Coordinates of C-alpha atoms in Angstrom, one line a residue:
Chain A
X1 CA -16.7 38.7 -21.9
X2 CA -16.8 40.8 -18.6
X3 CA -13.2 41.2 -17.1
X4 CA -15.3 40.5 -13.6
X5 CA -15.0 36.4 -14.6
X6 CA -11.2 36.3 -14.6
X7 CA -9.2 35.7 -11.4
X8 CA -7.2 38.9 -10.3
X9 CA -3.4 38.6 -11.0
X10 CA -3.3 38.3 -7.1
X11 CA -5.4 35.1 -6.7
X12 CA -3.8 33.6 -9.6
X13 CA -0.1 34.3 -7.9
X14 CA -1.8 33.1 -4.8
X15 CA -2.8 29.9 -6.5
X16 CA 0.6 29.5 -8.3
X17 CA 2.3 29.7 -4.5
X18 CA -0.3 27.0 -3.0
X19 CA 0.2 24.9 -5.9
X20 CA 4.5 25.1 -5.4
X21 CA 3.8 24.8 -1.7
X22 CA 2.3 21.5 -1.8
X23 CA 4.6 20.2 -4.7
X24 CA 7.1 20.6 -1.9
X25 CA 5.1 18.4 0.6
X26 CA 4.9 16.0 -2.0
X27 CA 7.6 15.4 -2.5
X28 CA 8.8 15.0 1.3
X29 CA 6.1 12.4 1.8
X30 CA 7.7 10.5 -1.0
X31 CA 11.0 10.6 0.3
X32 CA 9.6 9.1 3.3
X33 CA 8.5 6.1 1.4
X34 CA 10.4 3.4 0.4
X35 CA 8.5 1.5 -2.4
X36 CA 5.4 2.8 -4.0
X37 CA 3.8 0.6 -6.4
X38 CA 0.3 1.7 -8.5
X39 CA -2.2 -0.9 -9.3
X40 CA -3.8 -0.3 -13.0
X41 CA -6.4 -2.1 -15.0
X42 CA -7.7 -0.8 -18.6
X43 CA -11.1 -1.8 -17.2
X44 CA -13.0 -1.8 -14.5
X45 CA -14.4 -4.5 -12.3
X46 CA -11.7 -7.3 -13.1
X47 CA -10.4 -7.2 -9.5
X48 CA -8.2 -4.2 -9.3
X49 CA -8.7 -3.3 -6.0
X50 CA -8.8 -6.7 -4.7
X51 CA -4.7 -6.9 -5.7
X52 CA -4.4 -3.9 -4.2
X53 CA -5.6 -3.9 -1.1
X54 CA -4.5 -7.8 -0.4
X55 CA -1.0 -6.7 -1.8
X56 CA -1.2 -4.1 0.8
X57 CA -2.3 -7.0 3.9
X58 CA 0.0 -9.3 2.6
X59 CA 3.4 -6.9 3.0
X60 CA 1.6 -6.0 6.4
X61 CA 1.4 -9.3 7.6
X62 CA 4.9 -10.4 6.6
X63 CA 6.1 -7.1 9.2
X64 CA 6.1 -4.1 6.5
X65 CA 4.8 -0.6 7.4
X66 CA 2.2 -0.4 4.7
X67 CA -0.3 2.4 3.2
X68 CA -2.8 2.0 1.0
X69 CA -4.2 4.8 -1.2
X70 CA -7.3 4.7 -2.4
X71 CA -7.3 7.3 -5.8
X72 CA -10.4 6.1 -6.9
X73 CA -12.7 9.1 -6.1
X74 CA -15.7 7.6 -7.5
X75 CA -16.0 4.4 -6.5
X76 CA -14.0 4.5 -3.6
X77 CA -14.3 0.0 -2.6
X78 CA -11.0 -0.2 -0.4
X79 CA -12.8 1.1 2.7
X80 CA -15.2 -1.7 2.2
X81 CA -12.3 -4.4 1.2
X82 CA -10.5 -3.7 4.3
X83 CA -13.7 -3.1 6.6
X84 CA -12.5 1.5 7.6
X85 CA -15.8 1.8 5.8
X86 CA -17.3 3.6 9.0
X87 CA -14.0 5.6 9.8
X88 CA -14.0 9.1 9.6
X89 CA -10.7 11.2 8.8
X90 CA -9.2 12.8 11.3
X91 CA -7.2 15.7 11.5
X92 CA -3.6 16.5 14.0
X93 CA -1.3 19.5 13.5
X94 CA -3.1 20.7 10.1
X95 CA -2.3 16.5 8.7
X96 CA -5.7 13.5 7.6
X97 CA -5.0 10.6 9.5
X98 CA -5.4 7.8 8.0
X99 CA -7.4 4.9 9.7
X100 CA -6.0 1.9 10.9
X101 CA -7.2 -1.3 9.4
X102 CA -6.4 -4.7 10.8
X103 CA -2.9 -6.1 11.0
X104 CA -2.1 -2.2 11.2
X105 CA -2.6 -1.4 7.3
X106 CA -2.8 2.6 7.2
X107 CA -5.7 3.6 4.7
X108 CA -7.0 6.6 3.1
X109 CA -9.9 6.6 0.3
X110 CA -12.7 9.6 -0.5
X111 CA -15.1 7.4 1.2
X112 CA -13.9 8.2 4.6
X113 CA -14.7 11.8 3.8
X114 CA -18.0 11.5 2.3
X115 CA -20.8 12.1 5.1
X116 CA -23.6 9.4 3.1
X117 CA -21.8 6.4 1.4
X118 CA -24.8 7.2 -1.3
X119 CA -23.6 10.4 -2.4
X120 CA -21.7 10.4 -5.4
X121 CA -18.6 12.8 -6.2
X122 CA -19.5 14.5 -9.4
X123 CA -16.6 16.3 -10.0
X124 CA -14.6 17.5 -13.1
X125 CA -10.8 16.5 -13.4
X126 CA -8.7 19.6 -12.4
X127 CA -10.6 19.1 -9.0
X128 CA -9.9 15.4 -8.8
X129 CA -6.2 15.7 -9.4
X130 CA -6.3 18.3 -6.6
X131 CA -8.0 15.7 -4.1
X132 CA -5.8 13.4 -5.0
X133 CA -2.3 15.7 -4.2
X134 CA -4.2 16.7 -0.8
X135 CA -4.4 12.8 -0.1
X136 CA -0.5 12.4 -0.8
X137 CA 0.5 16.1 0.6
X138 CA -1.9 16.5 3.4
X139 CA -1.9 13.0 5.1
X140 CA 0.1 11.8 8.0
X141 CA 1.4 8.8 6.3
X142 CA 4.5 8.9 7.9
X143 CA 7.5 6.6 7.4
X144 CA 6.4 3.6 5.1
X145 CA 8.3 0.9 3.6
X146 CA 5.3 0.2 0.8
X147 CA 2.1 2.7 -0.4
X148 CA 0.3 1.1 -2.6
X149 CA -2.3 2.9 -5.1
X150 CA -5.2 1.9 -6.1
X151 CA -6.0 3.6 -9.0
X152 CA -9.4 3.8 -11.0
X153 CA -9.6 1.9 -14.3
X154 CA -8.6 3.8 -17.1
X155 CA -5.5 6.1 -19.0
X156 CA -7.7 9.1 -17.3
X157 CA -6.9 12.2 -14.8
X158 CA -6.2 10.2 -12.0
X159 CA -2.9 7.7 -13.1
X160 CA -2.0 11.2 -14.7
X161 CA -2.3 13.1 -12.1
X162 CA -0.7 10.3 -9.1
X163 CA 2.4 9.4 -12.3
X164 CA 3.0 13.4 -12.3
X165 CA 3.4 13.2 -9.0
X166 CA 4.9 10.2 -7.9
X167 CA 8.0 10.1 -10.9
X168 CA 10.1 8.3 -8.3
X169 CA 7.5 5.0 -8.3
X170 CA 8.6 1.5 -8.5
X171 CA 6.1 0.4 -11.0
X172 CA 2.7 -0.4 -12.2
X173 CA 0.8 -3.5 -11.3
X174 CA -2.0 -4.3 -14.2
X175 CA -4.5 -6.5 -13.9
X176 CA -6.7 -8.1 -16.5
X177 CA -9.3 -10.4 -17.0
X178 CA -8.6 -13.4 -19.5
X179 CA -11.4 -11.4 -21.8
X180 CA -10.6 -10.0 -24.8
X181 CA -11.7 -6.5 -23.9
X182 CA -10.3 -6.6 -20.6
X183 CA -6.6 -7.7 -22.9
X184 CA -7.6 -5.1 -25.1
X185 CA -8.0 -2.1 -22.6
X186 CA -5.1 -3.5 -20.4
X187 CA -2.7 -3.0 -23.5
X188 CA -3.4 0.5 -23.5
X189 CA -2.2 0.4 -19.9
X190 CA 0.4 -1.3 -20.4
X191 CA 1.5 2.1 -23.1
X192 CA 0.1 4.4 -20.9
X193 CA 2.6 3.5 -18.2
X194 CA 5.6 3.3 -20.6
X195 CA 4.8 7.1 -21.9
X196 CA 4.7 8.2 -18.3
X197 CA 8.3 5.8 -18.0
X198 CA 7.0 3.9 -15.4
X199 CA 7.8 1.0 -15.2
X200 CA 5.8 -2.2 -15.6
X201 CA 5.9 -4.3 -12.5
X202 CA 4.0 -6.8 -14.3
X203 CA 0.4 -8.5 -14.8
X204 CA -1.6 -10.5 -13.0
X205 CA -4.6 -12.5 -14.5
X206 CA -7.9 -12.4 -12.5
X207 CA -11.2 -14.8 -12.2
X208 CA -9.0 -17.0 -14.2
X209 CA -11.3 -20.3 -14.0
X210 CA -14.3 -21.2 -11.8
X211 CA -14.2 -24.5 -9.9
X212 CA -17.7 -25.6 -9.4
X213 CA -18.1 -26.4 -5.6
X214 CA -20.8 -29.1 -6.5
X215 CA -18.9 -31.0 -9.1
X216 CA -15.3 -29.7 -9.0
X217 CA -15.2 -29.6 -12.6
X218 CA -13.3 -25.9 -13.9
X219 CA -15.0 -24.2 -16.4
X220 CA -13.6 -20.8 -18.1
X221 CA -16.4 -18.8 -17.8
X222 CA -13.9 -15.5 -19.1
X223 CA -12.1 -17.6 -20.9
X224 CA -8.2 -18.2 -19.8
X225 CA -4.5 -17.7 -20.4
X226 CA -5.6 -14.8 -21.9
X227 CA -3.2 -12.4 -19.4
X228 CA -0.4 -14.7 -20.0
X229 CA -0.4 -13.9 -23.7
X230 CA -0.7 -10.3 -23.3
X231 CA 2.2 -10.4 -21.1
X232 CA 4.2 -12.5 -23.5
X233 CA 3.4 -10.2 -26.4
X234 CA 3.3 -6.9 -25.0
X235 CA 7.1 -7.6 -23.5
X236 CA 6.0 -7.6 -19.9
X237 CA 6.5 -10.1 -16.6
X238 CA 3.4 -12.3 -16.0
X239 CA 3.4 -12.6 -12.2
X240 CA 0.6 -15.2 -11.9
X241 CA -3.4 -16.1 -12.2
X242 CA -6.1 -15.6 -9.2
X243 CA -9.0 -18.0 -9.7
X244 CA -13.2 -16.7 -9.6
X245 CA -14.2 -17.7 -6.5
X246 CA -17.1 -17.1 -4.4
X247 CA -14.8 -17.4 -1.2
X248 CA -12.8 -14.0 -2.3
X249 CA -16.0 -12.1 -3.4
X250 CA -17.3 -12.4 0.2
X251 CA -14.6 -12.4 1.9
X252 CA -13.5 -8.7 0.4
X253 CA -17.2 -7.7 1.0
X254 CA -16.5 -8.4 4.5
X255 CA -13.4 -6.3 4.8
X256 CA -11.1 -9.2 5.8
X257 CA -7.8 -10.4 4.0
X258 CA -7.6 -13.1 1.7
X259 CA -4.7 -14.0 3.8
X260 CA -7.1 -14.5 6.5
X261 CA -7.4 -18.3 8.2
X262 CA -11.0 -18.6 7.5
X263 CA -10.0 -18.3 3.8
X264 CA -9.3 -21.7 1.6
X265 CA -6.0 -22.6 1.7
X266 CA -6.1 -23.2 -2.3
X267 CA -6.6 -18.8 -2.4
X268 CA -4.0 -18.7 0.0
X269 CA -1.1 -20.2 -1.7
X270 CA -2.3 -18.4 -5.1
X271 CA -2.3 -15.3 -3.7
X272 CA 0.8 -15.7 -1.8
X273 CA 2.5 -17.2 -5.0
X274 CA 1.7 -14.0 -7.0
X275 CA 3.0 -11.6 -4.1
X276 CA 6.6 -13.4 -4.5
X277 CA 6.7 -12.6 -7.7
X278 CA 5.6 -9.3 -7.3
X279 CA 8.7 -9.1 -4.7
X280 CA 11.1 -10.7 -7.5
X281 CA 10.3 -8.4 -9.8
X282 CA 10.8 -5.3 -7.4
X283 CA 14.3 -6.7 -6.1
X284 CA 15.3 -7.3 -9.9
X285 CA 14.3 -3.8 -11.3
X286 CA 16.5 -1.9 -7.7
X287 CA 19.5 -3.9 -9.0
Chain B
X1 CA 3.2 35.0 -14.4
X2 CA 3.7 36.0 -17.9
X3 CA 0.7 37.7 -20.0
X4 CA 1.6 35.9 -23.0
X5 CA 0.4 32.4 -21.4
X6 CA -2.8 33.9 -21.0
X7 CA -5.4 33.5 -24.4
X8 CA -6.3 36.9 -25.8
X9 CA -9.0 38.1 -25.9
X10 CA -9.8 37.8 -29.4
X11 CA -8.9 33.9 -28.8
X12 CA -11.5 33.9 -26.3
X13 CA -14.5 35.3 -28.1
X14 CA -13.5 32.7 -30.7
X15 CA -13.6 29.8 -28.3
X16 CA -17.0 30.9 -27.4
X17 CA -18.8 31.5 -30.7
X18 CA -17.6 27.7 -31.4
X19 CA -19.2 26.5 -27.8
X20 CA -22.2 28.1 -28.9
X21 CA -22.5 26.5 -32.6
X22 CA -21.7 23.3 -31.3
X23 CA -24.4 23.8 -28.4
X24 CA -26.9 24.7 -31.0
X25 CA -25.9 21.3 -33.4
X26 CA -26.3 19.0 -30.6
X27 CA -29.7 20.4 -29.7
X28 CA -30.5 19.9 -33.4
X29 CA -29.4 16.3 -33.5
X30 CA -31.4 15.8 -30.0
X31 CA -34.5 16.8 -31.8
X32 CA -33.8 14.3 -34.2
X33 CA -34.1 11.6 -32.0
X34 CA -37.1 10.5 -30.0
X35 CA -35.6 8.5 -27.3
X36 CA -32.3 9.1 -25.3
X37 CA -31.4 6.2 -23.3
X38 CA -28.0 6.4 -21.2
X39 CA -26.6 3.3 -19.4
X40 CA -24.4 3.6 -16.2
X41 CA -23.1 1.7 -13.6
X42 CA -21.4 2.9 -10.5
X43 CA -18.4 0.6 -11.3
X44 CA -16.6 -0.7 -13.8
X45 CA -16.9 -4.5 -15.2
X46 CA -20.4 -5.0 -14.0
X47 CA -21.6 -5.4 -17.9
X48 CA -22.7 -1.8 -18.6
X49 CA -21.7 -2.4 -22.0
X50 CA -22.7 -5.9 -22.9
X51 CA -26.3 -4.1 -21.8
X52 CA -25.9 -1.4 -24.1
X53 CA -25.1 -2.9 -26.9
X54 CA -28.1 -5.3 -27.0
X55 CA -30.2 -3.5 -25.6
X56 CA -29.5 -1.1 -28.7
X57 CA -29.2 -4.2 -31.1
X58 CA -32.9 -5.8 -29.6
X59 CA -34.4 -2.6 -30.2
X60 CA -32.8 -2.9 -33.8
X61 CA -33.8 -5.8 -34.0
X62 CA -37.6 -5.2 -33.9
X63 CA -37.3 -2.4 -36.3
X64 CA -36.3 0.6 -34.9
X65 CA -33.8 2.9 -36.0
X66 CA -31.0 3.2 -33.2
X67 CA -27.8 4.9 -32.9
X68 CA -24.7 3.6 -29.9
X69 CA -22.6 6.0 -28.6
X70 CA -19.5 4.7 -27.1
X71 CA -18.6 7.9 -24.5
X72 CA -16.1 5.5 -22.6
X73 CA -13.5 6.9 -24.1
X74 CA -10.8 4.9 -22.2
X75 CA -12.1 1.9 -22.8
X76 CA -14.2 2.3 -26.0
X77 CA -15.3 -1.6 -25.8
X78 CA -18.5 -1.4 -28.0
X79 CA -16.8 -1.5 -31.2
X80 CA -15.1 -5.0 -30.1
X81 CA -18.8 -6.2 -29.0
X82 CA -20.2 -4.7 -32.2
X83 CA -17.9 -6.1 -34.9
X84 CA -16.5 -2.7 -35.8
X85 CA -13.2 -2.2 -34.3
X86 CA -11.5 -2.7 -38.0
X87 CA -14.0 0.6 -39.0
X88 CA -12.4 3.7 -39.2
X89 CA -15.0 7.0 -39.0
X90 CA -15.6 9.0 -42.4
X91 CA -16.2 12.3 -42.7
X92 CA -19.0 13.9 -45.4
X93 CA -20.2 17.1 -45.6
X94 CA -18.1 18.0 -42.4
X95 CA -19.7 15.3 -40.5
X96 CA -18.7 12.3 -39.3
X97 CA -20.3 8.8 -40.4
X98 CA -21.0 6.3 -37.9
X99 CA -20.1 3.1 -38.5
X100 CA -22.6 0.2 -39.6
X101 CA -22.9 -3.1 -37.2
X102 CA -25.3 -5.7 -38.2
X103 CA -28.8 -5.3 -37.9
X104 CA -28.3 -1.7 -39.1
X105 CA -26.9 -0.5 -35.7
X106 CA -25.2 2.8 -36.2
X107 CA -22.1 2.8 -33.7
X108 CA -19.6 5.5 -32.7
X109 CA -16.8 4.4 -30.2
X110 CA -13.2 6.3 -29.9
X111 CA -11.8 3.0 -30.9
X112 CA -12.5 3.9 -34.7
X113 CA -10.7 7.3 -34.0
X114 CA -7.6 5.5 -33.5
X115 CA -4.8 4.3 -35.8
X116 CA -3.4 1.5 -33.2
X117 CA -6.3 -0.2 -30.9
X118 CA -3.4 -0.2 -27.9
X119 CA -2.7 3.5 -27.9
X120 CA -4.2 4.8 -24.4
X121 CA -6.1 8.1 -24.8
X122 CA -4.1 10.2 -22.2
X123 CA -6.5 13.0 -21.8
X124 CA -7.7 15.6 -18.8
X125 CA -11.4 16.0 -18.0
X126 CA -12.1 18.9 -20.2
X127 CA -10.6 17.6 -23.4
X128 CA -12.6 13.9 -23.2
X129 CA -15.9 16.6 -22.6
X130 CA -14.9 18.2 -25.9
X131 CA -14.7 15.1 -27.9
X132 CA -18.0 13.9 -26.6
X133 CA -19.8 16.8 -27.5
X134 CA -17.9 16.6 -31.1
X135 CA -19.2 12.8 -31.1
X136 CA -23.0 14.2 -30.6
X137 CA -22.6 17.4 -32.8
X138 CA -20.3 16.7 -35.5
X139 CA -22.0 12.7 -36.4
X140 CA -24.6 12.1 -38.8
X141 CA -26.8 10.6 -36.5
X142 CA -29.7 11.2 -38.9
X143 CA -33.1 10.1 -37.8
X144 CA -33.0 8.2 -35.0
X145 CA -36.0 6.2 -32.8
X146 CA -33.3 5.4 -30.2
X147 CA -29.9 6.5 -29.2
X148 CA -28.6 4.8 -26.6
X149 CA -25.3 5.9 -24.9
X150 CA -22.6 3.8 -23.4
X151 CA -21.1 5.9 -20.2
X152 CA -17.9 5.2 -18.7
X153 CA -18.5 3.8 -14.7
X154 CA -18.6 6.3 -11.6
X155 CA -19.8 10.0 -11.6
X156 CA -17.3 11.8 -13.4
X157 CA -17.1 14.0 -16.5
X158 CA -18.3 12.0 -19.3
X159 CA -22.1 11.4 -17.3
X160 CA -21.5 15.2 -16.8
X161 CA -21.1 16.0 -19.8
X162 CA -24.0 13.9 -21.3
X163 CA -26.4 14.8 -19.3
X164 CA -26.0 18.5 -19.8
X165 CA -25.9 18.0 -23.1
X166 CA -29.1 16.0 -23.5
X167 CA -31.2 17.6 -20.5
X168 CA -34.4 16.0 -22.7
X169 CA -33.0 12.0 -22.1
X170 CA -35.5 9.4 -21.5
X171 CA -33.2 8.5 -18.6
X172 CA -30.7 6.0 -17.2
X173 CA -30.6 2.5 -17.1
X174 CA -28.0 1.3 -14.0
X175 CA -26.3 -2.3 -14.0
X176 CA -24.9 -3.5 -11.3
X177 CA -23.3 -7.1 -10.3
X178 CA -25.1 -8.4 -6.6
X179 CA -21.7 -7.7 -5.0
X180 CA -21.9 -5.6 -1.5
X181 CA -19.1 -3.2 -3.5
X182 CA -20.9 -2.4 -7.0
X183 CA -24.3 -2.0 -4.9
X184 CA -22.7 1.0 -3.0
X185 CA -21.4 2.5 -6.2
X186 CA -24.7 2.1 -7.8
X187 CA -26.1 4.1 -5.2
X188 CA -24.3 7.2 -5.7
X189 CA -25.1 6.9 -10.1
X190 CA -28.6 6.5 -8.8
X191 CA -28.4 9.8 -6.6
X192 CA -26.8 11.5 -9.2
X193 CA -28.4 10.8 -11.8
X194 CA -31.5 12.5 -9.0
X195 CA -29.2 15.2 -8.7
X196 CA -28.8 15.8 -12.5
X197 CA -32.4 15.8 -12.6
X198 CA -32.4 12.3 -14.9
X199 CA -35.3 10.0 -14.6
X200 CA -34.2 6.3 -13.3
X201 CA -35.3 3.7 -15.7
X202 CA -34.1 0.9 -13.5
X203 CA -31.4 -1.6 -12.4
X204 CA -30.3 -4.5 -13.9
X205 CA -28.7 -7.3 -12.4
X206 CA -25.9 -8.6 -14.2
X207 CA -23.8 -12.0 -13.4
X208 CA -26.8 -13.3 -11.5
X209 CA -25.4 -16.6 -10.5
X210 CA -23.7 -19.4 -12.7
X211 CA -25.1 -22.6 -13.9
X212 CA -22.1 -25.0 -13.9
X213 CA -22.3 -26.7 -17.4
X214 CA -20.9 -30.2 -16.2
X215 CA -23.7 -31.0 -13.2
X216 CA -26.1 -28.1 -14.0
X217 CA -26.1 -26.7 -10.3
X218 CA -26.0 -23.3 -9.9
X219 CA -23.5 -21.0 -7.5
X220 CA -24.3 -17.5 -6.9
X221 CA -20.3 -16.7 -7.6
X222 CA -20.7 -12.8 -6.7
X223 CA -24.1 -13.4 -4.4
X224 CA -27.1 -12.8 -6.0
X225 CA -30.6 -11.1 -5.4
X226 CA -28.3 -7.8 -4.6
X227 CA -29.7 -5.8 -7.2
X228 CA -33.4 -6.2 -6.7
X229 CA -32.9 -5.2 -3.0
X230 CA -31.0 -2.2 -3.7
X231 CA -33.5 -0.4 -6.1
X232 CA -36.2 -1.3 -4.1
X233 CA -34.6 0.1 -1.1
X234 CA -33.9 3.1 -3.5
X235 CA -36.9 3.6 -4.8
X236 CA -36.4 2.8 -8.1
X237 CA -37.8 0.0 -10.7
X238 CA -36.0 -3.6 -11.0
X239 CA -35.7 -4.6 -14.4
X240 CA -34.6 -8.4 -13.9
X241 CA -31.5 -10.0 -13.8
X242 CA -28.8 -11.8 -16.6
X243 CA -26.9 -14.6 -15.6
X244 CA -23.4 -15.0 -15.5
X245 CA -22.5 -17.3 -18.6
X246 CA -19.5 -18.4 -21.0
X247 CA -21.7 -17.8 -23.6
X248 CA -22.7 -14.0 -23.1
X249 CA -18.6 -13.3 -23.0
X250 CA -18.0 -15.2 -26.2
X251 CA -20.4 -13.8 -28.1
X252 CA -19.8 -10.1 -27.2
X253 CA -16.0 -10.9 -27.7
X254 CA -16.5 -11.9 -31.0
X255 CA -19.1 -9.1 -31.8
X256 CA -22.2 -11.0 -31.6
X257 CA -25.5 -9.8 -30.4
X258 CA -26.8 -12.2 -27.3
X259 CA -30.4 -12.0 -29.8
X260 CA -28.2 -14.9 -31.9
X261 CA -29.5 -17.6 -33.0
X262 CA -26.9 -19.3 -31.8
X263 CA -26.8 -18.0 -28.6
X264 CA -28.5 -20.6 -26.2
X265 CA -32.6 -20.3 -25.6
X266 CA -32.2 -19.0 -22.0
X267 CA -30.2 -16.4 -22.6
X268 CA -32.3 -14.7 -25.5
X269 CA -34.8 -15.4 -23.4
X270 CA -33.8 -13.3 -20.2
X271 CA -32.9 -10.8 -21.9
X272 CA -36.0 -10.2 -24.1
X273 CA -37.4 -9.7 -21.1
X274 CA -35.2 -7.1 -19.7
X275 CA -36.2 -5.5 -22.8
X276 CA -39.5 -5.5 -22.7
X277 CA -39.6 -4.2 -19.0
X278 CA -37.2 -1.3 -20.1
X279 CA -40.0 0.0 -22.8
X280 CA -42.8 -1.0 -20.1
X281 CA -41.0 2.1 -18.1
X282 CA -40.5 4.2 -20.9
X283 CA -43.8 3.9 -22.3
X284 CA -44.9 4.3 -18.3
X285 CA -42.8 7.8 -17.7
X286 CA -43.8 9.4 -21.2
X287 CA -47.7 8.8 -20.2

């Protein structure tokens, strides 16, 4: 092997001081940041960034200053969910701003950097864990009393890399399907987040039940209860169920809140129901 | 820094002679097999594996010889679907043995690496692309008429990693649910699997409506007709769409293949015919 390859011990020092540099901003953002709470899932497409970003809306609405991070790089939905999908970063005094969704909900996700929503990020790890500390060091999140995460499914790079450098986090919010993979994967989760000590905020159990708008007869199409159990036997608060409904698919494809007027009142008080307890929870771990 | 972080370069050299063997024994099992058939999705949950697996037990099914590998290796959910997450991997003659599903389906999912099914696999980028190359170049695939791989969702390392390591695939099969969200994902796995020079066998649309089993009326709970829009506005073939049913979760929870007999007439029926329009583009590339 050519010596040629190898960085000089300059550039490697250089990286080292970068790398300590932004450790530093880091953690100064977090200190300015009163509660930051991750959302998780084992598996993808149970509703993980749905929670998130109406989590996010919801603490807005009742008068919280409220980020949302969006640390999943590949598919990046939040922009979508909370209608920024057309915003473009931009930059003042070497800081991203992030863009302003309604109700004044600061968000930053990769797809407000990508040029052509069609273009996919193929990137290995070690360059995704460096987005990701740029999007927590280099943004202008200011003062916030909540940033909430939205990370990609999985025990990968990503809740690594956002765990390493968040150690001061209130918790992890999981959520599951009532599937038995979805339980499965969420388990693993569930350990994942009790290796990296953080604690377990609880789990919430998504497209619990479908209510037939023709006959209003429920049927279980992925099953049910099954997030309760989990809960129960992994040792873990159960903070509540969110039904399938076709009202919350298209109202999230629309970028608007579930909290919104327009929504059923049925999703409203569910949703509202499971953000208590997410509160309860919070209060109870601080004391 | 330190010098004695840094490998030696004796270390080094070794590192590479083993890249290089391992390169040549997966080019050796690729040569064994005739088709390589990789499924994707741009997000999670969409049913990527519930495809996989029967499209890998169909093609089983009518005679074939076929191999599944699981290369989610967070969520390894193939083995649950397949009724072999009790299976633990053997080794013979330094290789490992897949294990045996019904039908004769030869399957190979981290699950079977793992003493405790909740343990998350906490592991950076370039150690998950070592254990997939191990899981092509150190199984005894044997002779094979299919192998069809399971990807993890988005455009990370795993698809990375496959596709460099079979540049010869047949190609990529991408499912996606009709919502406004997976669509956009599914457009970036489409571009990159351009960019990765991998043909585009087509899209599948998954959870195509539901058919409410008390008054038989249907609701398209995450929209519907999404998917055939999208590849045609890509450029790519549609291959039909499955419907969203209790049935298809049951019987890939409990390890079933949706080709049954019990599973209900409709549903065998749909998805023979995905099948069959999957081979029609096979069949139509090689030619």
């Amino acid at each position: 092997m050519s010596g040629s390859d190898e960085p000089t011990a300059g550039a490697q020092q250089q990286a080292h001081e970068r790398y300590e540099q932004q450790q530093k901003a880091i953690e100064q953002r977090a200190d300015e940041i009163e509660h930051i709470i991750l959302v998780m899932s084992g598996k993808g497409g149970v509703g993980k960034s749905t929670v998130a970003v109406n989590l996010a809306w919801a603490l807005a609405l009742g008068g919280e200053s409220v980020g949302l991070l969006d640390a999943d790089l590949h598919g990046p939905n939040t922009a979508l969910m909370t209608g920024t999908q057309n915003t473009r970063l931009g930059m003042r005094d070497n800081l991203m701003q992030p863009a302003i969704a309604a109700h004044g909900l600061k968000v930053v996700s990769m797809a407000m950097l990508l040029d052509d929503r069609d273009t996919p990020t193929i990137w290995r790890g070690p360059l995704r864990a460096n987005v990701l500390r740029q999007f927590i060091a280099e943004v202008d999140w200011g003062q916030l009393d909540y940033l909430i995460v939205d990370l990609p499914p999985g025990t990968g790079d990503e809740p690594l890399t956002i765990a390493q450098s968040f150690p001061g986090a209130d918790g992890v919010i999981i959520v599951t399907t009532p599937q038995q993979v979805s339980q499965d994967d969420c388990r693993k989760a569930i350990n994942f987040a009790r290796q990296l000590e953080l604690p377990v905020i609880g789990v919430i159990e998504n497209m619990s039940g479908f209510v037939c708008p023709h006959c209003g007869k429920e049927t279980a199409i992925f099953s049910q209860g099954g997030g309760e159990i989990m809960a129960s036997e992994m040792g873990v608060p159960y903070l509540g169920a969110l039904p399938l409904a076709p009202e919350i698919v298209s109202l999230c494809d629309s970028g608007r809140p579930l909290a919104d007027q327009q929504a059923p009142q049925a999703v409203r008080d569910t949703f509202a129901n499971v953000v208590g307890n997410i509160n309860n929870q919070i209060v109870r771990q601080k004391s």
